[in-house]
Short mmCIF file of C-alpha atoms and ligand atoms in Angstrom, two decimals:
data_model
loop_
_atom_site.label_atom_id
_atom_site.label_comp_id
_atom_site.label_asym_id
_atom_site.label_seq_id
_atom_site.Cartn_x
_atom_site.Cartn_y
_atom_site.Cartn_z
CA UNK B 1 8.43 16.27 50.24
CA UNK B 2 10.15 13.98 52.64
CA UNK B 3 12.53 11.44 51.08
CA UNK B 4 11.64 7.80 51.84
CA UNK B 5 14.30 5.25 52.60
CA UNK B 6 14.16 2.20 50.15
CA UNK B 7 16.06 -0.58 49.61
CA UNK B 8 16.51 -1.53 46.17
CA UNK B 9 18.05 -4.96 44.17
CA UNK B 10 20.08 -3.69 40.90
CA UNK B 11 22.18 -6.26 38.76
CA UNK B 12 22.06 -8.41 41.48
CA UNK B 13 23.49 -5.59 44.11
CA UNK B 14 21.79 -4.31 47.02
CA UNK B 15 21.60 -0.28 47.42
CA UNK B 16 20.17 1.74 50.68
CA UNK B 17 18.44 4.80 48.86
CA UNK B 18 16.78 7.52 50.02
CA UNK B 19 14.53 9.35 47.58
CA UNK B 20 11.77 11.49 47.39
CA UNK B 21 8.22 9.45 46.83
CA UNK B 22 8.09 11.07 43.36
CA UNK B 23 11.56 9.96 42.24
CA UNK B 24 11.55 7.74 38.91
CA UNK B 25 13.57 4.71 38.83
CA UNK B 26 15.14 6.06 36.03
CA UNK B 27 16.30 8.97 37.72
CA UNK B 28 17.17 6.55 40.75
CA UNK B 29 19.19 4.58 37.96
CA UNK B 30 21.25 7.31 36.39
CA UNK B 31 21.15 9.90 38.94
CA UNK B 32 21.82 8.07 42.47
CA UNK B 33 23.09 4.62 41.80
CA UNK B 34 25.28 6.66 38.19
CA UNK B 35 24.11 3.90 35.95
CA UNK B 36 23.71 5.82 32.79
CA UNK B 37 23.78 2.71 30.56
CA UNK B 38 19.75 3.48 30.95
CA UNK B 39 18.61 6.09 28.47
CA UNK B 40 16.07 8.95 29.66
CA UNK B 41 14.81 10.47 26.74
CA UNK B 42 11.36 11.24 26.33
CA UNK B 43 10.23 10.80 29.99
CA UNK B 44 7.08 9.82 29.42
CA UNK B 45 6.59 6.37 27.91
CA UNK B 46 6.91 7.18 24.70
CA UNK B 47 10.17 5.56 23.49
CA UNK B 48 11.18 2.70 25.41
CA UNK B 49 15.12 4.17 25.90
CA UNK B 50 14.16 3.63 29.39
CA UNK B 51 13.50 -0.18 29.40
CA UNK B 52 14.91 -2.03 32.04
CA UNK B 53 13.39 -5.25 33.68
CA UNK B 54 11.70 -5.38 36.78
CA UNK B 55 11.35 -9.05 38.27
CA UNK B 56 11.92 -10.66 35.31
CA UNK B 57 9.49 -8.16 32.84
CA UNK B 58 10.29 -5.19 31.14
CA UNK B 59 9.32 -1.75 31.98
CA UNK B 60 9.60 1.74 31.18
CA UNK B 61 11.52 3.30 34.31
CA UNK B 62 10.74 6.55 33.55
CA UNK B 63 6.94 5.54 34.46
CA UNK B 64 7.69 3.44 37.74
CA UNK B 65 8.51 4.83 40.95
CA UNK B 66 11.38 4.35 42.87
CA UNK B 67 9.33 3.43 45.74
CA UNK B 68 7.66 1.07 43.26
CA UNK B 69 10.38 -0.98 42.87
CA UNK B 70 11.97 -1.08 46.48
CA UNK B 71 11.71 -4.60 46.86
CA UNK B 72 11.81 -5.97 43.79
CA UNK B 73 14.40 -7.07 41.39
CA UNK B 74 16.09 -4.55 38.66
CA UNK B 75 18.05 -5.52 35.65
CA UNK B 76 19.76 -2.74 33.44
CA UNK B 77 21.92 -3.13 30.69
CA UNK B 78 25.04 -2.67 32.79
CA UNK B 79 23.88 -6.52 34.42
CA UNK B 80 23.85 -8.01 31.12
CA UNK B 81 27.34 -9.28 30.58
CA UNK B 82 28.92 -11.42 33.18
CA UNK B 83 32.60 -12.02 33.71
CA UNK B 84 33.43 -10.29 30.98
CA UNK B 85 31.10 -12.37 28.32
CA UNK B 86 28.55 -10.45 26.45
CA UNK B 87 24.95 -11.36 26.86
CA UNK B 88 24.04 -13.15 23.09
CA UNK B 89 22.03 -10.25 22.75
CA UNK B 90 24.41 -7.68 23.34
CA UNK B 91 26.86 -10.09 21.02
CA UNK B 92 24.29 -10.40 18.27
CA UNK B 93 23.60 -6.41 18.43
CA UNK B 94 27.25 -5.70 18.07
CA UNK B 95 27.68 -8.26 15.48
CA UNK B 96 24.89 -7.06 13.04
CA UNK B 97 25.53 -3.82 13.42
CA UNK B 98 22.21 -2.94 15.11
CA UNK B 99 23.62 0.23 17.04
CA UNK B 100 24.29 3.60 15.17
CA UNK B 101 24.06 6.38 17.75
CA UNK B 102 23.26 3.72 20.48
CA UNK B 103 21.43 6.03 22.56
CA UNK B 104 18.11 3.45 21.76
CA UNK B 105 20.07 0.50 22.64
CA UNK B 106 20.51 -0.59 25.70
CA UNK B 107 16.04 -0.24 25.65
CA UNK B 108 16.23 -1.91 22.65
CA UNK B 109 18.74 -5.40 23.93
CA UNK B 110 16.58 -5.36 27.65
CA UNK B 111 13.18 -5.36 25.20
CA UNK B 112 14.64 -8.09 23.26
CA UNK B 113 16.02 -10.19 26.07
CA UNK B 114 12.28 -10.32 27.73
CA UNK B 115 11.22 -10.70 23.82
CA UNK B 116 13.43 -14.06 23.64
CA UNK B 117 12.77 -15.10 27.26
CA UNK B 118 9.00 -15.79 26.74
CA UNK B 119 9.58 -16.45 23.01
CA UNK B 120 12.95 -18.57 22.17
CA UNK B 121 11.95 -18.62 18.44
CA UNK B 122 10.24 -15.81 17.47
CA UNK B 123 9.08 -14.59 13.52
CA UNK B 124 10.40 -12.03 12.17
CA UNK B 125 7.07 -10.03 12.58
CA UNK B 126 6.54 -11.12 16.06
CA UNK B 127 10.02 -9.57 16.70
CA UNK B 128 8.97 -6.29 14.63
CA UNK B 129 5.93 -6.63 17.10
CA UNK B 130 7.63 -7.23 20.00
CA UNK B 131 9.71 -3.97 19.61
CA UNK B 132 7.36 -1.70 18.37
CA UNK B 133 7.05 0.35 21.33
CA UNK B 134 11.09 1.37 20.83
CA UNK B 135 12.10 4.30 18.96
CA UNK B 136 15.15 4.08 16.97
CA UNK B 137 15.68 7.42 15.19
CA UNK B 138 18.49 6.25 12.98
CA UNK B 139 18.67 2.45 11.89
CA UNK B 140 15.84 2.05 10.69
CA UNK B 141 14.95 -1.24 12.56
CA UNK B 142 16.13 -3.93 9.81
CA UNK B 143 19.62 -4.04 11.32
CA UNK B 144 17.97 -4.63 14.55
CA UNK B 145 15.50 -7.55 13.54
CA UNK B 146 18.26 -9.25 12.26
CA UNK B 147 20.40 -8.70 15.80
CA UNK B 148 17.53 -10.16 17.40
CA UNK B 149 16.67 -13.06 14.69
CA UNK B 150 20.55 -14.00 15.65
CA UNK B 151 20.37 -14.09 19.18
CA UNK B 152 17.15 -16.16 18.78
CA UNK B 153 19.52 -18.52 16.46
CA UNK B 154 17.23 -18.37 13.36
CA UNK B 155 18.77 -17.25 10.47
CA UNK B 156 17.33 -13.64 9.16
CA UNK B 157 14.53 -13.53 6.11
CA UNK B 158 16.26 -10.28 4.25
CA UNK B 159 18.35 -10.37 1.60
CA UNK B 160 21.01 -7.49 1.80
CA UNK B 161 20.54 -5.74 -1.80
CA UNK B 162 23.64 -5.70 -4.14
CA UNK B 163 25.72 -3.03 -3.33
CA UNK B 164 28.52 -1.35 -6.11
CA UNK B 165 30.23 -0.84 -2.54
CA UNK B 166 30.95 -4.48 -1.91
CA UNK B 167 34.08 -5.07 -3.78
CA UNK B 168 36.50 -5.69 -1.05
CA UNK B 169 36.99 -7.98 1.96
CA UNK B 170 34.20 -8.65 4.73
CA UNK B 171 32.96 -6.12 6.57
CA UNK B 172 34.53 -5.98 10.26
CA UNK B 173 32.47 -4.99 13.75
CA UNK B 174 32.25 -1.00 14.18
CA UNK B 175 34.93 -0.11 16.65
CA UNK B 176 32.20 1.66 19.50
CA UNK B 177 29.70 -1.35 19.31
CA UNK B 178 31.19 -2.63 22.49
CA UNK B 179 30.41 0.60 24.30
CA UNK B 180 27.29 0.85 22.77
CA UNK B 181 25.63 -2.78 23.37
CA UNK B 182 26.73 -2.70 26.93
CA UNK B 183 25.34 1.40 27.64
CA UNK B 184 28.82 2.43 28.64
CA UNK B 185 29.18 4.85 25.76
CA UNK B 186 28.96 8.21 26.81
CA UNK B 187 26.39 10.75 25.67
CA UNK B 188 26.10 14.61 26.94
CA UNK B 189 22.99 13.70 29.25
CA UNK B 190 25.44 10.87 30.98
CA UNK B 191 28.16 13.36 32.07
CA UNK B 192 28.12 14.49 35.42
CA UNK B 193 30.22 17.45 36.53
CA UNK B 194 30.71 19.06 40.56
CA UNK B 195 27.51 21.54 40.64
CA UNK B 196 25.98 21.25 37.52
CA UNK B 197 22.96 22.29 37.40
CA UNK B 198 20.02 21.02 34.61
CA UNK B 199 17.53 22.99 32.29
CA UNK B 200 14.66 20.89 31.09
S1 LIG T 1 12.36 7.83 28.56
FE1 LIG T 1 11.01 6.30 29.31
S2 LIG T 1 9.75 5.81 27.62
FE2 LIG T 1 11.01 7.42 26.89
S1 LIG T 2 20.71 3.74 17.03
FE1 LIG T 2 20.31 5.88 17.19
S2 LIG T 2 18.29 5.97 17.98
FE2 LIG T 2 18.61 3.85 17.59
#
C-alpha cells in the first residue's frame, strides 16, 4: 500500500509523516513520532489505554487513522505538563496514589481531563461513569475516583477503613508516580532496540 504524506499537530508540535493509509494513530504515536507515554494494549477499543484527545475530545487512537487525524489537533499525555508543572490531574493522580502498574494511566488522566473539561464539578458516580470505558487491572478504581474528585477540587465521599497498619507517620508519594502520571515510565512494549522485530 502506498504511504500517504500527512501532516500532523502533536502537543502543540508540527510533524511531516508519511504512513501507510491503514496506520493507527497510535502506532503513529509510539512507533514514528516514539511517544510511548500512549499505551497500546488491547488494540481494539476495548480498554481506553489508548486515549488521547483529538481537537479537544477524547479518543481511542488505536481506532482512528493516522490519516484521520492529519489536520487536526493531538494531545497525549507527554503535552500535559508544561514548564515543568504537572497538569492538576497528573498532580492529583500522583498524589492519591491512583497509579499501581501505570500502564492504564496516562488513558486514564487524558479521560479525566476531557471528564473535568465539560464537567468542572462532577459526582462521584458521574466520574465512575465518565471512566467506565477504562480498564484498570490493578487499583481497583477507588484510588482513581478520588485522584479525579481532587483535581475537580471536591473533597472525596469514601472513608478509608481503619487499618492495624496505620500506626506511624503519614504516608509519603510512591517514588515512580512521577514517571507514571506523565507516561514516561518504561514498560517492555515501549523499548525500542536496532532491528527488532515484533510477534503479535
Ligand atoms: S489499545 Fe485502544 S482501546 Fe485498548
Ligand atoms: S494501574 Fe495497573 S492497570 Fe491500572
Amino acid at each position: 500500500m502506498p504511504k500517504m504524506p500527512i501532516q500532523i499537530d502533536v502537543n502543540d508540535v508540527n510533524y511531516d509523516l508519511l504512513v501507510e493509509p491503514d496506520r493507527s494513530l497510535v502506532d503513529a504515536l509510539r512507533d514514528d513520532l516514539g511517544l510511548t507515554g500512549t499505551k497500546r494494549a488491547c488494540n481494539e477499543g476495548e480498554c481506553a489505554s489508548c486515549a488521547v484527545h483529538l481537537d479537544g475530545k477524547v479518543v481511542k487512537s488505536c481506532l482512528v487513522l493516522a490519516v484521520e487525524a492529519a489536520g487536526h489537533k493531538v494531545m497525549t499525555i507527554e503535552g500535559l505538563a508544561r514548564n515543568g508543572k504537572l497538569d492538576p490531574v497528573q498532580q492529583a493522580f500522583a498524589e492519591n496514589f491512583a497509579a499501581q502498574c501505570g500502564y492504564c494511566t496516562p488513558g486514564m488522566i487524558m479521560t479525566a481531563k476531557a471528564l473535568l473539561a465539560e464537567n468542572p464539578k462532577p459526582t462521584e458516580e458521574e466520574v465512575r461513569q465518565g471512566i467506565r470505558g477504562n480498564l484498570c487491572r490493578c487499583t481497583g478504581y477507588a484510588k482513581i475516583v478520588d485522584a479525579i474528585m481532587a483535581a475537580s477540587g471536591q473533597p472525596r465521599q469514601r472513608q478509608d477503613p481503619p487499618s492495624q497498619y496505620r500506626v506511624v507517620g503519614r504516608s509519603l508519594p510512591r517514588t515512580d508516580s512521577l514517571e507514571k502520571v506523565t507516561g514516561r515510565a518504561p514498560y517492555a512494549y515501549d523499548m525500542r532496540l536496532a532491528g527488532m522485530v515484533y510477534g503479535e
